[in-house]
Amino acid sequence: MVEGVDWADVERRALGAYLGFAVGDALGATVQFMSVDEIATAYGVHHNLRGGGWLKLRAGQVTDDTEMCLALGKSIVDGGGFDAAAAAQALTAWLLGKPTDVDHTCRRGLRRYLADRSVCAPPNAGDAGASAAVRTLPVALASVGDPAALADWSAAQCHLTHNHPQSDAAGLALGRMVHALLTGGGHKAARAEANRLIAAEPQFRFQPYPGQAGARVVETLQTVLHAYFRNDSVERCVIEAVNRGENADTTGALAGMLAGATYGVEAIPRRWLGRLDGAVKTAIETQVPALLAVARRRLAQRPARCPA
């Protein structure tokens, strides 16, 4: 994957993925927990960063989805790679900072870490929500070119708060899609990874689209993949995802991540980037090259292969 890779293009796509994630989060937050009909009555088609919603956010303000990614990403940059204890410490510091919103399962898992310093939640049938898989992006960026590290780190970061096979499978599949998209694989490569996921976990099948966009990771991913593969731009992909309502901040974020990695940062609508929270935008623009630098350093330290 990495021999002869154009790292400048990888960075352009990585920045598109992260900023696409953030604008999708901010767009979807307005209509989180609303139904399709409620969105249509209120907005027609919801397509502008306007804030509001049940959290009463400012226009361009993000939710816990982006905030958790930034906290996790900073721990990876600071440590030169993923470390479960460092990641848990970063996420608990975020929790103690009284964020606007925290998913119940994430709160429970981070409180467990504060109580006993364990970095792995016990298996739990109730942990099939999307809030661990949504933290995939920084792990994927820091492990470009190293699929084994992606697999290890993805499972470990999920297990900080969630321990369920569907959560694990979704997080790894999303990470593999990001890896494929960063090197220009496009819809074809992403579809191969989606097919790989569905072959192992058939409940993720999204054609025909079941029509539910709830917080369970299966419904979230079905909505994201339905929107991504039906559209050919960041804007159309994210708008389709968030107008399904329900878990719209997360579906918007993940749809924006995949579409941003596909088309690059320049494909994100300027009106969205212009309204995105400035501190978040700056943090992302700083973190993306730093995460890729972690990946490049790790690859450079690999032992040279002997010729065949």
PDB file of N, CA and C in Angstrom, residues 118-216:
ATOM      1  N   SER A 118      -9.008   0.108  34.569  1.00  0.00           N
ATOM      2  CA  SER A 118      -9.059  -0.947  33.561  1.00  0.00           C
ATOM      3  C   SER A 118      -9.299  -0.323  32.192  1.00  0.00           C
ATOM      4  N   VAL A 119      -8.624  -0.848  31.184  1.00  0.00           N
ATOM      5  CA  VAL A 119      -8.706  -0.261  29.848  1.00  0.00           C
ATOM      6  C   VAL A 119      -9.527  -1.125  28.893  1.00  0.00           C
ATOM      7  N   CYS A 120     -10.255  -2.075  29.440  1.00  0.00           N
ATOM      8  CA  CYS A 120     -11.102  -2.924  28.589  1.00  0.00           C
ATOM      9  C   CYS A 120     -12.431  -3.174  29.296  1.00  0.00           C
ATOM     10  N   ALA A 121     -13.508  -2.753  28.661  1.00  0.00           N
ATOM     11  CA  ALA A 121     -14.824  -3.037  29.203  1.00  0.00           C
ATOM     12  C   ALA A 121     -15.122  -4.527  29.074  1.00  0.00           C
ATOM     13  N   PRO A 122     -15.828  -5.109  30.016  1.00  0.00           N
ATOM     14  CA  PRO A 122     -16.223  -6.514  29.869  1.00  0.00           C
ATOM     15  C   PRO A 122     -17.239  -6.659  28.747  1.00  0.00           C
ATOM     16  N   PRO A 123     -17.303  -7.822  28.104  1.00  0.00           N
ATOM     17  CA  PRO A 123     -18.316  -8.024  27.055  1.00  0.00           C
ATOM     18  C   PRO A 123     -19.709  -7.718  27.581  1.00  0.00           C
ATOM     19  N   ASN A 124     -20.495  -7.034  26.730  1.00  0.00           N
ATOM     20  CA  ASN A 124     -21.808  -6.590  27.173  1.00  0.00           C
ATOM     21  C   ASN A 124     -22.747  -6.571  25.970  1.00  0.00           C
ATOM     22  N   ALA A 125     -23.857  -7.265  26.085  1.00  0.00           N
ATOM     23  CA  ALA A 125     -24.818  -7.316  24.981  1.00  0.00           C
ATOM     24  C   ALA A 125     -25.412  -5.949  24.680  1.00  0.00           C
ATOM     25  N   GLY A 126     -25.329  -5.020  25.618  1.00  0.00           N
ATOM     26  CA  GLY A 126     -25.861  -3.678  25.413  1.00  0.00           C
ATOM     27  C   GLY A 126     -24.887  -2.707  24.791  1.00  0.00           C
ATOM     28  N   ASP A 127     -23.697  -3.187  24.419  1.00  0.00           N
ATOM     29  CA  ASP A 127     -22.655  -2.292  23.902  1.00  0.00           C
ATOM     30  C   ASP A 127     -22.626  -2.203  22.383  1.00  0.00           C
ATOM     31  N   ALA A 128     -23.759  -2.461  21.725  1.00  0.00           N
ATOM     32  CA  ALA A 128     -23.779  -2.453  20.264  1.00  0.00           C
ATOM     33  C   ALA A 128     -24.138  -1.093  19.681  1.00  0.00           C
ATOM     34  N   GLY A 129     -23.878  -0.034  20.446  1.00  0.00           N
ATOM     35  CA  GLY A 129     -24.073   1.313  19.933  1.00  0.00           C
ATOM     36  C   GLY A 129     -22.916   1.738  19.042  1.00  0.00           C
ATOM     37  N   ALA A 130     -23.027   2.938  18.467  1.00  0.00           N
ATOM     38  CA  ALA A 130     -22.062   3.404  17.470  1.00  0.00           C
ATOM     39  C   ALA A 130     -20.951   4.273  18.040  1.00  0.00           C
ATOM     40  N   SER A 131     -20.970   4.566  19.332  1.00  0.00           N
ATOM     41  CA  SER A 131     -20.081   5.604  19.854  1.00  0.00           C
ATOM     42  C   SER A 131     -18.630   5.175  20.036  1.00  0.00           C
ATOM     43  N   ALA A 132     -18.327   3.892  19.905  1.00  0.00           N
ATOM     44  CA  ALA A 132     -16.917   3.483  19.876  1.00  0.00           C
ATOM     45  C   ALA A 132     -16.409   3.474  18.441  1.00  0.00           C
ATOM     46  N   ALA A 133     -17.205   2.929  17.525  1.00  0.00           N
ATOM     47  CA  ALA A 133     -16.798   2.906  16.122  1.00  0.00           C
ATOM     48  C   ALA A 133     -16.605   4.305  15.567  1.00  0.00           C
ATOM     49  N   VAL A 134     -17.308   5.282  16.128  1.00  0.00           N
ATOM     50  CA  VAL A 134     -17.189   6.648  15.631  1.00  0.00           C
ATOM     51  C   VAL A 134     -15.810   7.246  15.915  1.00  0.00           C
ATOM     52  N   ARG A 135     -15.049   6.622  16.819  1.00  0.00           N
ATOM     53  CA  ARG A 135     -13.703   7.128  17.140  1.00  0.00           C
ATOM     54  C   ARG A 135     -12.623   6.517  16.238  1.00  0.00           C
ATOM     55  N   THR A 136     -13.013   5.886  15.153  1.00  0.00           N
ATOM     56  CA  THR A 136     -12.078   5.155  14.299  1.00  0.00           C
ATOM     57  C   THR A 136     -11.038   6.048  13.638  1.00  0.00           C
ATOM     58  N   LEU A 137     -11.418   7.245  13.237  1.00  0.00           N
ATOM     59  CA  LEU A 137     -10.594   8.032  12.322  1.00  0.00           C
ATOM     60  C   LEU A 137      -9.172   8.300  12.803  1.00  0.00           C
ATOM     61  N   PRO A 138      -8.933   8.798  14.008  1.00  0.00           N
ATOM     62  CA  PRO A 138      -7.533   9.055  14.391  1.00  0.00           C
ATOM     63  C   PRO A 138      -6.678   7.796  14.415  1.00  0.00           C
ATOM     64  N   VAL A 139      -7.268   6.671  14.797  1.00  0.00           N
ATOM     65  CA  VAL A 139      -6.541   5.402  14.782  1.00  0.00           C
ATOM     66  C   VAL A 139      -6.179   5.019  13.347  1.00  0.00           C
ATOM     67  N   ALA A 140      -7.121   5.219  12.426  1.00  0.00           N
ATOM     68  CA  ALA A 140      -6.857   4.889  11.026  1.00  0.00           C
ATOM     69  C   ALA A 140      -5.752   5.766  10.448  1.00  0.00           C
ATOM     70  N   LEU A 141      -5.770   7.046  10.751  1.00  0.00           N
ATOM     71  CA  LEU A 141      -4.748   7.938  10.197  1.00  0.00           C
ATOM     72  C   LEU A 141      -3.362   7.609  10.740  1.00  0.00           C
ATOM     73  N   ALA A 142      -3.277   7.234  11.994  1.00  0.00           N
ATOM     74  CA  ALA A 142      -1.979   6.942  12.606  1.00  0.00           C
ATOM     75  C   ALA A 142      -1.443   5.575  12.224  1.00  0.00           C
ATOM     76  N   SER A 143      -2.264   4.754  11.563  1.00  0.00           N
ATOM     77  CA  SER A 143      -1.826   3.402  11.200  1.00  0.00           C
ATOM     78  C   SER A 143      -1.815   3.183   9.689  1.00  0.00           C
ATOM     79  N   VAL A 144      -1.793   4.264   8.912  1.00  0.00           N
ATOM     80  CA  VAL A 144      -1.738   4.126   7.458  1.00  0.00           C
ATOM     81  C   VAL A 144      -0.556   3.228   7.075  1.00  0.00           C
ATOM     82  N   GLY A 145      -0.821   2.259   6.232  1.00  0.00           N
ATOM     83  CA  GLY A 145       0.225   1.344   5.795  1.00  0.00           C
ATOM     84  C   GLY A 145       0.485   0.173   6.705  1.00  0.00           C
ATOM     85  N   ASP A 146      -0.239   0.086   7.804  1.00  0.00           N
ATOM     86  CA  ASP A 146      -0.011  -0.975   8.781  1.00  0.00           C
ATOM     87  C   ASP A 146      -1.351  -1.579   9.190  1.00  0.00           C
ATOM     88  N   PRO A 147      -1.911  -2.481   8.380  1.00  0.00           N
ATOM     89  CA  PRO A 147      -3.228  -3.042   8.696  1.00  0.00           C
ATOM     90  C   PRO A 147      -3.268  -3.817  10.006  1.00  0.00           C
ATOM     91  N   ALA A 148      -2.147  -4.396  10.413  1.00  0.00           N
ATOM     92  CA  ALA A 148      -2.128  -5.127  11.682  1.00  0.00           C
ATOM     93  C   ALA A 148      -2.294  -4.165  12.856  1.00  0.00           C
ATOM     94  N   ALA A 149      -1.602  -3.012  12.787  1.00  0.00           N
ATOM     95  CA  ALA A 149      -1.760  -2.011  13.835  1.00  0.00           C
ATOM     96  C   ALA A 149      -3.191  -1.481  13.857  1.00  0.00           C
ATOM     97  N   LEU A 150      -3.771  -1.251  12.692  1.00  0.00           N
ATOM     98  CA  LEU A 150      -5.155  -0.791  12.637  1.00  0.00           C
ATOM     99  C   LEU A 150      -6.064  -1.780  13.358  1.00  0.00           C
ATOM    100  N   ALA A 151      -5.916  -3.056  13.089  1.00  0.00           N
ATOM    101  CA  ALA A 151      -6.782  -4.062  13.708  1.00  0.00           C
ATOM    102  C   ALA A 151      -6.610  -4.067  15.228  1.00  0.00           C
ATOM    103  N   ASP A 152      -5.366  -4.025  15.691  1.00  0.00           N
ATOM    104  CA  ASP A 152      -5.108  -4.049  17.131  1.00  0.00           C
ATOM    105  C   ASP A 152      -5.629  -2.785  17.810  1.00  0.00           C
ATOM    106  N   TRP A 153      -5.286  -1.653  17.235  1.00  0.00           N
ATOM    107  CA  TRP A 153      -5.650  -0.379  17.845  1.00  0.00           C
ATOM    108  C   TRP A 153      -7.152  -0.136  17.792  1.00  0.00           C
ATOM    109  N   SER A 154      -7.780  -0.542  16.695  1.00  0.00           N
ATOM    110  CA  SER A 154      -9.228  -0.343  16.565  1.00  0.00           C
ATOM    111  C   SER A 154      -9.970  -1.102  17.660  1.00  0.00           C
ATOM    112  N   ALA A 155      -9.634  -2.367  17.846  1.00  0.00           N
ATOM    113  CA  ALA A 155     -10.297  -3.148  18.890  1.00  0.00           C
ATOM    114  C   ALA A 155     -10.030  -2.562  20.269  1.00  0.00           C
ATOM    115  N   ALA A 156      -8.781  -2.168  20.513  1.00  0.00           N
ATOM    116  CA  ALA A 156      -8.424  -1.654  21.838  1.00  0.00           C
ATOM    117  C   ALA A 156      -9.139  -0.347  22.153  1.00  0.00           C
ATOM    118  N   GLN A 157      -9.254   0.538  21.157  1.00  0.00           N
ATOM    119  CA  GLN A 157      -9.926   1.806  21.444  1.00  0.00           C
ATOM    120  C   GLN A 157     -11.424   1.590  21.613  1.00  0.00           C
ATOM    121  N   CYS A 158     -12.013   0.669  20.851  1.00  0.00           N
ATOM    122  CA  CYS A 158     -13.429   0.348  21.057  1.00  0.00           C
ATOM    123  C   CYS A 158     -13.667  -0.164  22.469  1.00  0.00           C
ATOM    124  N   HIS A 159     -12.776  -1.044  22.939  1.00  0.00           N
ATOM    125  CA  HIS A 159     -12.981  -1.706  24.219  1.00  0.00           C
ATOM    126  C   HIS A 159     -12.767  -0.802  25.420  1.00  0.00           C
ATOM    127  N   LEU A 160     -12.274   0.394  25.197  1.00  0.00           N
ATOM    128  CA  LEU A 160     -12.218   1.344  26.308  1.00  0.00           C
ATOM    129  C   LEU A 160     -13.606   1.599  26.873  1.00  0.00           C
ATOM    130  N   THR A 161     -14.617   1.599  25.995  1.00  0.00           N
ATOM    131  CA  THR A 161     -15.973   1.911  26.433  1.00  0.00           C
ATOM    132  C   THR A 161     -17.005   0.871  26.016  1.00  0.00           C
ATOM    133  N   HIS A 162     -16.759   0.155  24.926  1.00  0.00           N
ATOM    134  CA  HIS A 162     -17.727  -0.795  24.378  1.00  0.00           C
ATOM    135  C   HIS A 162     -17.011  -2.136  24.159  1.00  0.00           C
ATOM    136  N   ASN A 163     -17.729  -3.227  24.381  1.00  0.00           N
ATOM    137  CA  ASN A 163     -17.163  -4.541  24.059  1.00  0.00           C
ATOM    138  C   ASN A 163     -18.282  -5.405  23.488  1.00  0.00           C
ATOM    139  N   HIS A 164     -18.412  -5.308  22.171  1.00  0.00           N
ATOM    140  CA  HIS A 164     -19.458  -6.046  21.473  1.00  0.00           C
ATOM    141  C   HIS A 164     -18.962  -6.359  20.070  1.00  0.00           C
ATOM    142  N   PRO A 165     -19.192  -7.569  19.555  1.00  0.00           N
ATOM    143  CA  PRO A 165     -18.669  -7.925  18.227  1.00  0.00           C
ATOM    144  C   PRO A 165     -19.110  -6.987  17.111  1.00  0.00           C
ATOM    145  N   GLN A 166     -20.325  -6.458  17.173  1.00  0.00           N
ATOM    146  CA  GLN A 166     -20.786  -5.550  16.117  1.00  0.00           C
ATOM    147  C   GLN A 166     -20.042  -4.225  16.173  1.00  0.00           C
ATOM    148  N   SER A 167     -19.797  -3.728  17.359  1.00  0.00           N
ATOM    149  CA  SER A 167     -19.026  -2.493  17.507  1.00  0.00           C
ATOM    150  C   SER A 167     -17.609  -2.683  16.987  1.00  0.00           C
ATOM    151  N   ASP A 168     -16.992  -3.799  17.363  1.00  0.00           N
ATOM    152  CA  ASP A 168     -15.632  -4.098  16.897  1.00  0.00           C
ATOM    153  C   ASP A 168     -15.582  -4.190  15.377  1.00  0.00           C
ATOM    154  N   ALA A 169     -16.542  -4.917  14.796  1.00  0.00           N
ATOM    155  CA  ALA A 169     -16.548  -5.141  13.353  1.00  0.00           C
ATOM    156  C   ALA A 169     -16.746  -3.840  12.595  1.00  0.00           C
ATOM    157  N   ALA A 170     -17.638  -2.994  13.078  1.00  0.00           N
ATOM    158  CA  ALA A 170     -17.893  -1.722  12.405  1.00  0.00           C
ATOM    159  C   ALA A 170     -16.682  -0.808  12.470  1.00  0.00           C
ATOM    160  N   GLY A 171     -16.046  -0.726  13.636  1.00  0.00           N
ATOM    161  CA  GLY A 171     -14.871   0.125  13.763  1.00  0.00           C
ATOM    162  C   GLY A 171     -13.756  -0.300  12.836  1.00  0.00           C
ATOM    163  N   LEU A 172     -13.491  -1.596  12.761  1.00  0.00           N
ATOM    164  CA  LEU A 172     -12.420  -2.079  11.902  1.00  0.00           C
ATOM    165  C   LEU A 172     -12.772  -1.870  10.430  1.00  0.00           C
ATOM    166  N   ALA A 173     -14.010  -2.138  10.046  1.00  0.00           N
ATOM    167  CA  ALA A 173     -14.410  -1.946   8.647  1.00  0.00           C
ATOM    168  C   ALA A 173     -14.269  -0.491   8.231  1.00  0.00           C
ATOM    169  N   LEU A 174     -14.680   0.421   9.087  1.00  0.00           N
ATOM    170  CA  LEU A 174     -14.545   1.844   8.767  1.00  0.00           C
ATOM    171  C   LEU A 174     -13.070   2.229   8.631  1.00  0.00           C
ATOM    172  N   GLY A 175     -12.222   1.709   9.518  1.00  0.00           N
ATOM    173  CA  GLY A 175     -10.797   1.995   9.424  1.00  0.00           C
ATOM    174  C   GLY A 175     -10.195   1.473   8.136  1.00  0.00           C
ATOM    175  N   ARG A 176     -10.592   0.267   7.740  1.00  0.00           N
ATOM    176  CA  ARG A 176     -10.092  -0.299   6.488  1.00  0.00           C
ATOM    177  C   ARG A 176     -10.579   0.508   5.282  1.00  0.00           C
ATOM    178  N   MET A 177     -11.797   0.995   5.332  1.00  0.00           N
ATOM    179  CA  MET A 177     -12.291   1.842   4.252  1.00  0.00           C
ATOM    180  C   MET A 177     -11.477   3.126   4.155  1.00  0.00           C
ATOM    181  N   VAL A 178     -11.204   3.741   5.299  1.00  0.00           N
ATOM    182  CA  VAL A 178     -10.392   4.957   5.293  1.00  0.00           C
ATOM    183  C   VAL A 178      -9.020   4.680   4.689  1.00  0.00           C
ATOM    184  N   HIS A 179      -8.370   3.615   5.096  1.00  0.00           N
ATOM    185  CA  HIS A 179      -7.061   3.271   4.525  1.00  0.00           C
ATOM    186  C   HIS A 179      -7.147   3.148   3.006  1.00  0.00           C
ATOM    187  N   ALA A 180      -8.162   2.445   2.516  1.00  0.00           N
ATOM    188  CA  ALA A 180      -8.301   2.254   1.071  1.00  0.00           C
ATOM    189  C   ALA A 180      -8.570   3.577   0.356  1.00  0.00           C
ATOM    190  N   LEU A 181      -9.392   4.420   0.952  1.00  0.00           N
ATOM    191  CA  LEU A 181      -9.753   5.683   0.316  1.00  0.00           C
ATOM    192  C   LEU A 181      -8.607   6.679   0.306  1.00  0.00           C
ATOM    193  N   LEU A 182      -7.775   6.660   1.342  1.00  0.00           N
ATOM    194  CA  LEU A 182      -6.672   7.618   1.404  1.00  0.00           C
ATOM    195  C   LEU A 182      -5.686   7.444   0.259  1.00  0.00           C
ATOM    196  N   THR A 183      -5.597   6.263  -0.291  1.00  0.00           N
ATOM    197  CA  THR A 183      -4.687   6.036  -1.414  1.00  0.00           C
ATOM    198  C   THR A 183      -5.438   5.957  -2.738  1.00  0.00           C
ATOM    199  N   GLY A 184      -6.646   6.546  -2.764  1.00  0.00           N
ATOM    200  CA  GLY A 184      -7.334   6.727  -4.027  1.00  0.00           C
ATOM    201  C   GLY A 184      -8.157   5.555  -4.501  1.00  0.00           C
ATOM    202  N   GLY A 185      -8.483   4.616  -3.614  1.00  0.00           N
ATOM    203  CA  GLY A 185      -9.231   3.442  -4.039  1.00  0.00           C
ATOM    204  C   GLY A 185     -10.671   3.722  -4.422  1.00  0.00           C
ATOM    205  N   GLY A 186     -11.229   4.818  -3.912  1.00  0.00           N
ATOM    206  CA  GLY A 186     -12.574   5.224  -4.280  1.00  0.00           C
ATOM    207  C   GLY A 186     -13.658   4.249  -3.851  1.00  0.00           C
ATOM    208  N   HIS A 187     -14.839   4.437  -4.445  1.00  0.00           N
ATOM    209  CA  HIS A 187     -16.002   3.621  -4.092  1.00  0.00           C
ATOM    210  C   HIS A 187     -15.728   2.127  -4.259  1.00  0.00           C
ATOM    211  N   LYS A 188     -14.967   1.763  -5.283  1.00  0.00           N
ATOM    212  CA  LYS A 188     -14.727   0.334  -5.537  1.00  0.00           C
ATOM    213  C   LYS A 188     -14.004  -0.319  -4.369  1.00  0.00           C
ATOM    214  N   ALA A 189     -12.945   0.335  -3.881  1.00  0.00           N
ATOM    215  CA  ALA A 189     -12.188  -0.224  -2.762  1.00  0.00           C
ATOM    216  C   ALA A 189     -13.013  -0.209  -1.481  1.00  0.00           C
ATOM    217  N   ALA A 190     -13.764   0.880  -1.272  1.00  0.00           N
ATOM    218  CA  ALA A 190     -14.611   0.953  -0.083  1.00  0.00           C
ATOM    219  C   ALA A 190     -15.692  -0.116  -0.123  1.00  0.00           C
ATOM    220  N   ARG A 191     -16.231  -0.373  -1.320  1.00  0.00           N
ATOM    221  CA  ARG A 191     -17.276  -1.392  -1.434  1.00  0.00           C
ATOM    222  C   ARG A 191     -16.720  -2.783  -1.141  1.00  0.00           C
ATOM    223  N   ALA A 192     -15.479  -3.028  -1.538  1.00  0.00           N
ATOM    224  CA  ALA A 192     -14.862  -4.308  -1.226  1.00  0.00           C
ATOM    225  C   ALA A 192     -14.788  -4.516   0.287  1.00  0.00           C
ATOM    226  N   GLU A 193     -14.465  -3.447   1.024  1.00  0.00           N
ATOM    227  CA  GLU A 193     -14.412  -3.560   2.485  1.00  0.00           C
ATOM    228  C   GLU A 193     -15.812  -3.710   3.074  1.00  0.00           C
ATOM    229  N   ALA A 194     -16.795  -3.011   2.506  1.00  0.00           N
ATOM    230  CA  ALA A 194     -18.175  -3.180   2.976  1.00  0.00           C
ATOM    231  C   ALA A 194     -18.639  -4.610   2.749  1.00  0.00           C
ATOM    232  N   ASN A 195     -18.304  -5.160   1.584  1.00  0.00           N
ATOM    233  CA  ASN A 195     -18.681  -6.554   1.305  1.00  0.00           C
ATOM    234  C   ASN A 195     -17.993  -7.515   2.269  1.00  0.00           C
ATOM    235  N   ARG A 196     -16.753  -7.210   2.609  1.00  0.00           N
ATOM    236  CA  ARG A 196     -16.003  -8.034   3.576  1.00  0.00           C
ATOM    237  C   ARG A 196     -16.695  -8.016   4.934  1.00  0.00           C
ATOM    238  N   LEU A 197     -17.157  -6.852   5.354  1.00  0.00           N
ATOM    239  CA  LEU A 197     -17.880  -6.736   6.618  1.00  0.00           C
ATOM    240  C   LEU A 197     -19.171  -7.546   6.574  1.00  0.00           C
ATOM    241  N   ILE A 198     -19.934  -7.394   5.492  1.00  0.00           N
ATOM    242  CA  ILE A 198     -21.229  -8.057   5.401  1.00  0.00           C
ATOM    243  C   ILE A 198     -21.072  -9.570   5.315  1.00  0.00           C
ATOM    244  N   ALA A 199     -20.012 -10.035   4.663  1.00  0.00           N
ATOM    245  CA  ALA A 199     -19.773 -11.477   4.600  1.00  0.00           C
ATOM    246  C   ALA A 199     -19.546 -12.051   5.998  1.00  0.00           C
ATOM    247  N   ALA A 200     -18.862 -11.282   6.847  1.00  0.00           N
ATOM    248  CA  ALA A 200     -18.591 -11.744   8.216  1.00  0.00           C
ATOM    249  C   ALA A 200     -19.763 -11.479   9.154  1.00  0.00           C
ATOM    250  N   GLU A 201     -20.472 -10.364   8.935  1.00  0.00           N
ATOM    251  CA  GLU A 201     -21.566  -9.938   9.815  1.00  0.00           C
ATOM    252  C   GLU A 201     -22.752  -9.535   8.937  1.00  0.00           C
ATOM    253  N   PRO A 202     -23.566 -10.489   8.488  1.00  0.00           N
ATOM    254  CA  PRO A 202     -24.619 -10.197   7.504  1.00  0.00           C
ATOM    255  C   PRO A 202     -25.639  -9.154   7.947  1.00  0.00           C
ATOM    256  N   GLN A 203     -25.760  -8.922   9.249  1.00  0.00           N
ATOM    257  CA  GLN A 203     -26.749  -7.955   9.717  1.00  0.00           C
ATOM    258  C   GLN A 203     -26.432  -6.531   9.247  1.00  0.00           C
ATOM    259  N   PHE A 204     -25.208  -6.279   8.785  1.00  0.00           N
ATOM    260  CA  PHE A 204     -24.853  -4.952   8.291  1.00  0.00           C
ATOM    261  C   PHE A 204     -25.300  -4.718   6.846  1.00  0.00           C
ATOM    262  N   ARG A 205     -25.938  -5.678   6.223  1.00  0.00           N
ATOM    263  CA  ARG A 205     -26.376  -5.521   4.837  1.00  0.00           C
ATOM    264  C   ARG A 205     -27.246  -4.265   4.717  1.00  0.00           C
ATOM    265  N   PHE A 206     -26.963  -3.432   3.727  1.00  0.00           N
ATOM    266  CA  PHE A 206     -27.659  -2.152   3.591  1.00  0.00           C
ATOM    267  C   PHE A 206     -28.417  -2.014   2.274  1.00  0.00           C
ATOM    268  N   GLN A 207     -28.427  -3.045   1.455  1.00  0.00           N
ATOM    269  CA  GLN A 207     -29.221  -3.055   0.226  1.00  0.00           C
ATOM    270  C   GLN A 207     -30.148  -4.256   0.237  1.00  0.00           C
ATOM    271  N   PRO A 208     -31.463  -4.057   0.168  1.00  0.00           N
ATOM    272  CA  PRO A 208     -32.153  -2.757   0.160  1.00  0.00           C
ATOM    273  C   PRO A 208     -32.030  -2.072   1.529  1.00  0.00           C
ATOM    274  N   TYR A 209     -32.042  -0.738   1.515  1.00  0.00           N
ATOM    275  CA  TYR A 209     -31.844   0.009   2.745  1.00  0.00           C
ATOM    276  C   TYR A 209     -33.014  -0.210   3.700  1.00  0.00           C
ATOM    277  N   PRO A 210     -32.738  -0.653   4.941  1.00  0.00           N
ATOM    278  CA  PRO A 210     -33.833  -0.930   5.878  1.00  0.00           C
ATOM    279  C   PRO A 210     -34.575   0.316   6.355  1.00  0.00           C
ATOM    280  N   GLY A 211     -33.958   1.486   6.239  1.00  0.00           N
ATOM    281  CA  GLY A 211     -34.670   2.720   6.533  1.00  0.00           C
ATOM    282  C   GLY A 211     -34.583   3.213   7.955  1.00  0.00           C
ATOM    283  N   GLN A 212     -33.752   2.591   8.787  1.00  0.00           N
ATOM    284  CA  GLN A 212     -33.611   3.023  10.173  1.00  0.00           C
ATOM    285  C   GLN A 212     -32.219   3.616  10.385  1.00  0.00           C
ATOM    286  N   ALA A 213     -32.146   4.714  11.143  1.00  0.00           N
ATOM    287  CA  ALA A 213     -30.873   5.405  11.359  1.00  0.00           C
ATOM    288  C   ALA A 213     -30.612   5.614  12.846  1.00  0.00           C
ATOM    289  N   GLY A 214     -30.980   4.629  13.643  1.00  0.00           N
ATOM    290  CA  GLY A 214     -30.852   4.747  15.085  1.00  0.00           C
ATOM    291  C   GLY A 214     -29.422   4.643  15.579  1.00  0.00           C
ATOM    292  N   ALA A 215     -29.269   4.670  16.903  1.00  0.00           N
ATOM    293  CA  ALA A 215     -27.948   4.737  17.517  1.00  0.00           C
ATOM    294  C   ALA A 215     -27.231   3.397  17.570  1.00  0.00           C
ATOM    295  N   ARG A 216     -27.925   2.303  17.311  1.00  0.00           N
ATOM    296  CA  ARG A 216     -27.227   1.016  17.256  1.00  0.00           C
ATOM    297  C   ARG A 216     -26.296   1.024  16.056  1.00  0.00           C
TER     298      ARG A 216
END
